[in-house]
Coordinates of C-alpha atoms in Angstrom, one line a residue:
M1 CA -108.7 -46.3 40.1
K2 CA -108.2 -46.9 36.2
I3 CA -110.4 -49.7 34.5
E4 CA -108.6 -51.6 31.8
F5 CA -111.6 -53.5 29.2
A6 CA -111.1 -55.8 26.8
P7 CA -111.0 -54.7 23.0
L8 CA -114.2 -55.2 21.5
S9 CA -112.6 -57.0 18.5
V10 CA -111.4 -60.3 20.6
P11 CA -111.2 -63.2 18.4
L12 CA -113.8 -65.8 19.9
R13 CA -111.5 -68.7 20.4
R14 CA -110.0 -66.4 23.1
R15 CA -113.9 -65.7 24.4
L16 CA -113.7 -69.6 25.0
Q17 CA -111.1 -69.8 26.8
T18 CA -112.0 -67.5 29.0
A19 CA -115.5 -68.8 29.5
S20 CA -113.8 -72.2 30.1
V21 CA -111.8 -70.5 32.8
V22 CA -114.8 -69.0 34.4
Q23 CA -116.8 -71.9 34.8
W24 CA -113.5 -73.7 36.1
V25 CA -113.7 -71.0 38.6
F26 CA -117.2 -71.0 39.7
S27 CA -116.9 -74.8 40.1
F28 CA -113.9 -74.5 42.4
L29 CA -115.6 -71.8 44.1
A30 CA -119.2 -72.2 44.5
L31 CA -120.6 -75.6 42.6
A32 CA -121.0 -77.3 45.7
Q33 CA -123.3 -74.8 47.0
C34 CA -125.3 -74.0 44.3
C35 CA -126.5 -78.2 43.8
T36 CA -127.1 -78.2 47.7
A37 CA -129.3 -75.4 47.6
A38 CA -130.6 -76.8 44.9
F39 CA -131.3 -79.9 46.0
I40 CA -132.6 -78.7 48.9
A41 CA -134.9 -76.1 46.8
L42 CA -136.3 -79.0 44.5
F43 CA -137.0 -81.4 47.3
F44 CA -140.1 -79.2 48.2
T45 CA -141.7 -79.0 44.6
R46 CA -143.2 -81.1 42.2
F47 CA -140.1 -82.6 41.1
W48 CA -139.1 -84.0 44.7
L49 CA -138.6 -87.3 43.2
L50 CA -135.7 -86.4 41.5
C51 CA -133.9 -85.1 45.1
V52 CA -134.7 -89.1 46.1
L53 CA -133.2 -91.0 43.3
Y54 CA -130.2 -88.6 43.8
A55 CA -129.8 -89.5 47.7
V56 CA -130.4 -92.8 46.6
W57 CA -127.6 -92.8 44.1
W58 CA -125.5 -91.4 45.9
F59 CA -125.9 -93.7 49.0
K60 CA -124.7 -96.4 47.0
D61 CA -122.1 -94.5 45.4
R62 CA -120.8 -93.1 48.7
D63 CA -117.3 -95.5 48.5
K64 CA -116.3 -94.7 45.1
P65 CA -113.9 -91.5 46.0
S66 CA -112.2 -94.3 47.7
K67 CA -112.1 -96.7 44.9
G68 CA -110.2 -94.5 42.3
G69 CA -112.8 -92.5 41.6
R70 CA -114.7 -92.1 38.4
R71 CA -112.8 -92.5 35.2
I72 CA -114.9 -91.0 31.8
H73 CA -112.4 -90.8 29.0
A74 CA -114.8 -88.4 27.7
V75 CA -115.0 -85.8 30.1
R76 CA -111.2 -85.9 30.5
N77 CA -110.9 -85.4 27.1
S78 CA -112.7 -82.9 27.1
I79 CA -112.4 -79.4 24.6
V80 CA -113.3 -77.7 27.6
W81 CA -109.8 -78.6 28.9
R82 CA -108.2 -77.6 25.9
Y83 CA -109.4 -74.4 25.7
M84 CA -108.4 -73.9 29.3
R85 CA -105.3 -75.3 28.8
D86 CA -104.6 -72.5 26.4
Y87 CA -105.8 -69.8 28.4
F88 CA -102.4 -69.7 30.2
P89 CA -100.8 -71.5 28.7
I90 CA -100.4 -74.8 30.4
T91 CA -97.4 -76.9 29.4
L92 CA -96.3 -80.3 30.9
V93 CA -92.8 -80.8 30.6
K94 CA -91.1 -84.1 30.9
T95 CA -87.7 -84.7 31.5
V96 CA -87.7 -89.1 32.1
E97 CA -89.5 -91.5 32.0
L98 CA -91.4 -93.9 33.5
D99 CA -92.2 -97.0 34.0
P100 CA -95.9 -98.1 33.0
R101 CA -95.1 -101.1 35.4
Q102 CA -94.7 -99.4 38.7
N103 CA -97.4 -97.0 40.6
Y104 CA -96.2 -93.7 41.5
L105 CA -96.7 -91.2 43.9
M106 CA -96.2 -88.1 42.9
G107 CA -95.6 -85.0 45.3
F108 CA -97.0 -82.0 43.6
H109 CA -95.7 -78.1 44.2
P110 CA -96.4 -75.3 45.1
H111 CA -100.6 -76.0 45.5
G112 CA -101.5 -72.2 44.1
V113 CA -105.1 -70.5 45.0
L114 CA -106.8 -72.4 43.0
A115 CA -104.8 -75.6 41.6
T116 CA -104.9 -75.5 38.3
G117 CA -101.8 -76.7 37.1
A118 CA -102.4 -80.5 39.0
F119 CA -105.7 -80.7 37.8
L120 CA -105.7 -79.8 34.6
N121 CA -102.6 -82.0 34.3
F122 CA -103.7 -84.7 36.5
C123 CA -107.1 -85.1 35.4
T124 CA -107.8 -84.4 32.6
E125 CA -105.8 -85.1 29.2
A126 CA -105.3 -81.7 28.0
S127 CA -101.5 -81.4 28.4
G128 CA -101.5 -84.7 26.8
F129 CA -100.0 -86.7 30.5
S130 CA -101.0 -90.4 28.3
T131 CA -99.3 -89.4 25.8
L132 CA -95.9 -88.9 27.5
F133 CA -96.2 -90.9 29.9
T134 CA -97.1 -94.5 28.2
G135 CA -99.1 -96.8 30.1
L136 CA -100.3 -94.7 33.4
S137 CA -103.3 -93.4 34.7
T138 CA -103.5 -90.2 37.2
Y139 CA -105.4 -89.2 40.0
I140 CA -105.4 -86.7 42.7
H141 CA -106.0 -87.2 45.6
V142 CA -108.4 -84.0 47.4
C143 CA -110.3 -83.1 50.5
S144 CA -113.4 -85.1 50.6
V145 CA -115.4 -81.7 50.7
F146 CA -115.5 -82.3 46.8
F147 CA -117.7 -85.3 47.0
P148 CA -119.9 -86.7 45.6
L149 CA -119.9 -83.3 42.8
C150 CA -116.2 -83.7 41.4
P151 CA -114.3 -84.5 37.7
P152 CA -112.9 -87.7 37.2
G153 CA -110.1 -88.8 38.2
L154 CA -109.9 -87.3 41.9
V155 CA -109.6 -89.7 45.0
S156 CA -110.7 -88.5 48.7
S157 CA -107.9 -88.4 51.1
D158 CA -108.2 -90.1 53.2
K159 CA -105.2 -92.7 53.2
E160 CA -108.1 -95.6 52.4
S161 CA -108.2 -94.3 49.3
A162 CA -104.7 -93.8 48.1
S163 CA -103.7 -96.9 49.3
Y164 CA -106.1 -98.0 46.3
V165 CA -104.3 -96.4 44.0
L166 CA -101.2 -97.3 45.0
K167 CA -101.4 -101.4 45.4
K168 CA -102.4 -102.4 42.1
P169 CA -100.4 -105.5 41.5
E170 CA -99.2 -104.9 37.8
G171 CA -98.3 -101.6 38.4
G172 CA -99.4 -98.4 35.8
N173 CA -101.5 -96.2 38.1
A174 CA -100.1 -92.6 39.2
L175 CA -101.0 -90.8 42.2
A176 CA -100.5 -87.2 42.4
I177 CA -100.5 -85.5 46.2
I178 CA -100.3 -81.6 46.5
I179 CA -98.3 -81.9 49.6
G180 CA -98.8 -78.3 50.9
G181 CA -102.7 -78.7 50.7
A182 CA -105.3 -75.7 51.1
Q183 CA -102.7 -74.3 53.9
E184 CA -99.9 -73.7 51.3
A185 CA -102.9 -71.7 49.3
L186 CA -102.5 -68.9 52.1
D187 CA -99.1 -68.3 50.7
A188 CA -99.8 -68.1 47.0
R189 CA -99.0 -64.9 45.6
P190 CA -96.4 -63.8 42.4
G191 CA -93.0 -64.3 42.9
S192 CA -93.3 -67.0 46.3
C193 CA -91.6 -70.0 46.6
T194 CA -92.3 -70.6 49.5
L195 CA -93.5 -74.6 50.2
L196 CA -95.4 -75.8 53.3
L197 CA -93.0 -78.9 53.0
K198 CA -91.0 -79.4 56.1
N199 CA -92.9 -81.2 58.8
R200 CA -94.8 -82.9 55.8
R201 CA -94.2 -86.5 56.1
G202 CA -97.3 -88.2 55.5
F203 CA -97.0 -88.8 51.9
V204 CA -93.0 -90.4 52.5
R205 CA -94.2 -92.7 55.3
L206 CA -97.5 -94.1 52.5
A207 CA -95.1 -94.5 49.6
I208 CA -92.3 -96.7 52.2
E209 CA -95.1 -98.5 53.2
H210 CA -96.2 -99.7 49.2
G211 CA -92.5 -99.6 48.1
T212 CA -94.1 -96.7 45.5
P213 CA -91.2 -94.8 44.0
L214 CA -91.9 -90.8 44.0
V215 CA -91.9 -87.9 41.7
P216 CA -91.3 -84.3 42.7
V217 CA -93.3 -82.3 40.0
F218 CA -92.7 -78.5 40.4
S219 CA -95.5 -76.4 38.2
F220 CA -93.3 -73.1 37.7
G221 CA -95.8 -69.9 37.5
E222 CA -98.6 -71.4 39.6
N223 CA -98.2 -69.2 41.6
D224 CA -98.5 -66.2 39.0
L225 CA -102.4 -66.6 38.6
F226 CA -103.5 -64.2 41.0
E227 CA -102.8 -61.6 43.7
Q228 CA -104.0 -62.2 47.4
V229 CA -104.7 -59.8 50.5
R230 CA -102.1 -59.3 52.0
N231 CA -101.9 -62.1 55.3
P232 CA -98.3 -62.9 57.0
Q233 CA -97.7 -65.1 60.0
G234 CA -99.6 -63.7 63.0
S235 CA -101.7 -61.5 61.3
W236 CA -105.4 -61.3 62.2
L237 CA -106.8 -62.6 58.8
R238 CA -104.5 -65.4 58.4
R239 CA -105.6 -66.1 62.1
V240 CA -108.8 -66.3 61.2
Q241 CA -108.4 -68.1 58.2
H242 CA -106.7 -71.0 60.1
Q243 CA -109.6 -71.5 62.1
L244 CA -111.9 -71.6 59.2
Q245 CA -109.8 -74.2 57.9
K246 CA -110.1 -76.7 60.4
I247 CA -113.8 -76.1 61.0
M248 CA -114.5 -76.3 56.7
G249 CA -111.4 -78.3 55.8
I250 CA -110.4 -76.1 53.1
S251 CA -108.7 -72.9 53.1
L252 CA -110.1 -69.4 52.3
P253 CA -107.6 -66.8 50.5
L254 CA -108.6 -63.4 49.8
F255 CA -107.8 -63.7 45.9
H256 CA -108.3 -61.5 43.3
A257 CA -106.6 -60.9 39.3
R258 CA -108.5 -60.0 36.6
G259 CA -112.3 -59.9 35.3
I260 CA -114.1 -61.2 32.4
F261 CA -114.7 -58.0 29.6
Q262 CA -111.6 -56.1 32.2
Y263 CA -108.6 -56.5 32.9
S264 CA -108.1 -54.4 36.5
F265 CA -110.2 -56.9 39.0
G266 CA -112.6 -59.6 39.5
L267 CA -111.7 -63.3 40.1
V268 CA -110.8 -65.0 36.5
P269 CA -106.8 -65.7 37.1
Y270 CA -104.4 -63.9 35.1
R271 CA -103.4 -65.6 31.5
R272 CA -99.6 -66.0 32.4
P273 CA -98.3 -69.5 31.0
I274 CA -97.6 -72.5 33.8
Y275 CA -94.8 -75.3 33.3
T276 CA -95.8 -77.8 35.6
V277 CA -92.1 -80.1 35.8
V278 CA -92.1 -84.0 36.0
G279 CA -88.9 -84.7 38.0
K280 CA -87.3 -88.2 38.3
P281 CA -88.6 -90.7 40.3
I282 CA -86.6 -91.6 43.4
P283 CA -86.7 -95.4 44.5
V284 CA -88.4 -96.6 47.7
Q285 CA -87.9 -99.9 49.4
R286 CA -91.0 -101.3 50.9
N287 CA -91.2 -101.5 54.3
Y288 CA -94.9 -101.9 56.0
K289 CA -94.1 -100.4 59.8
P290 CA -91.0 -97.6 58.5
S291 CA -89.1 -96.3 61.8
E292 CA -89.5 -92.4 62.0
E293 CA -85.2 -92.1 60.6
E294 CA -86.2 -93.9 57.7
V295 CA -89.4 -91.1 56.8
E296 CA -86.8 -88.9 57.8
R297 CA -84.5 -90.0 55.9
V298 CA -86.5 -90.3 52.4
H299 CA -87.9 -86.9 53.5
E300 CA -84.5 -85.2 52.8
K301 CA -83.3 -87.0 50.3
Y302 CA -87.4 -86.4 48.7
V303 CA -86.9 -82.1 49.2
K304 CA -83.0 -82.1 48.0
E305 CA -83.9 -83.7 44.7
L306 CA -87.2 -81.2 44.7
T307 CA -84.7 -78.9 45.3
K308 CA -82.4 -80.1 42.4
L309 CA -85.4 -79.8 40.2
F310 CA -86.2 -76.4 41.1
E311 CA -82.5 -75.0 40.5
E312 CA -81.7 -77.1 37.2
H313 CA -85.2 -75.8 35.4
K314 CA -86.1 -72.0 37.3
A315 CA -83.5 -70.1 34.7
K316 CA -86.1 -71.7 31.7
Y317 CA -89.4 -70.5 33.6
N318 CA -88.2 -66.3 33.9
I319 CA -87.2 -67.3 37.6
P320 CA -84.2 -65.0 39.2
E321 CA -80.8 -67.1 39.9
D322 CA -81.3 -65.8 43.5
R323 CA -84.5 -67.2 44.0
H324 CA -84.1 -70.0 46.1
L325 CA -87.6 -72.9 47.4
E326 CA -88.2 -71.7 51.0
F327 CA -89.8 -74.6 53.1
I328 CA -91.9 -73.8 55.9

């Protein structure tokens, strides 16, 4: 295999963009493991008191993921995220106004390998969400294994944490849920339009119970950032990945793209643009105990609106006319 190296005269700005993405990939893949190892190692040194203090803080803070997480504006507005935004680049596209007196449940599609668009658009201010949608505070519903090591704006994936965000009486909260979850990441590869949605109804039930409008969000280019080892349904690799997901709670796609100083292989994503398009809200009538028929009816309407959003915008973002969403 011929290795293509980056030119020596790369501007500092592009180097900083790459560095910001590398730290994000490292944080996603290995930060929790490294911090756990450091915690255990320090416990058996003269710095053991630091571990005790951290353990006390963690115990006192253990309910934070179910109560909106941590919102540290200095972190959300960090220049690191702006460099990361410009690396791809990532653009947030507004199609309609969202009333800040309402709470919203946003369904994000697709997951992609590392949910890059979801993180940057809804966990940071790099793409200017609060400027486009004045008066709304964003949160992302994620697997609880990311706590307590998590950026501000993440909330745990249990129902209690989602309800905490959506029941704010004066409105102004937008909770983003990556509907396909970790399992959908196993189908993330360039050109893929496969969404794990057909049997996902929990988010619909949650929206009905709170009377919260549903907002479909599609991130064009999300699946184009990494290649992935071929793992068709029924293959031994896919079976192993499913078993590991059941044990660990997260999926393990075998992905690759480019490196830091060369373009041929590595775990750094390709420089390919992402356009995250926020659709129009779907009104939902509040019902504390929705029937299966009601959930199914709202789910069908959501799928229809998501499909419409994709079809209306795909030509702008170089999606072939004959390519359509596939729901599994």
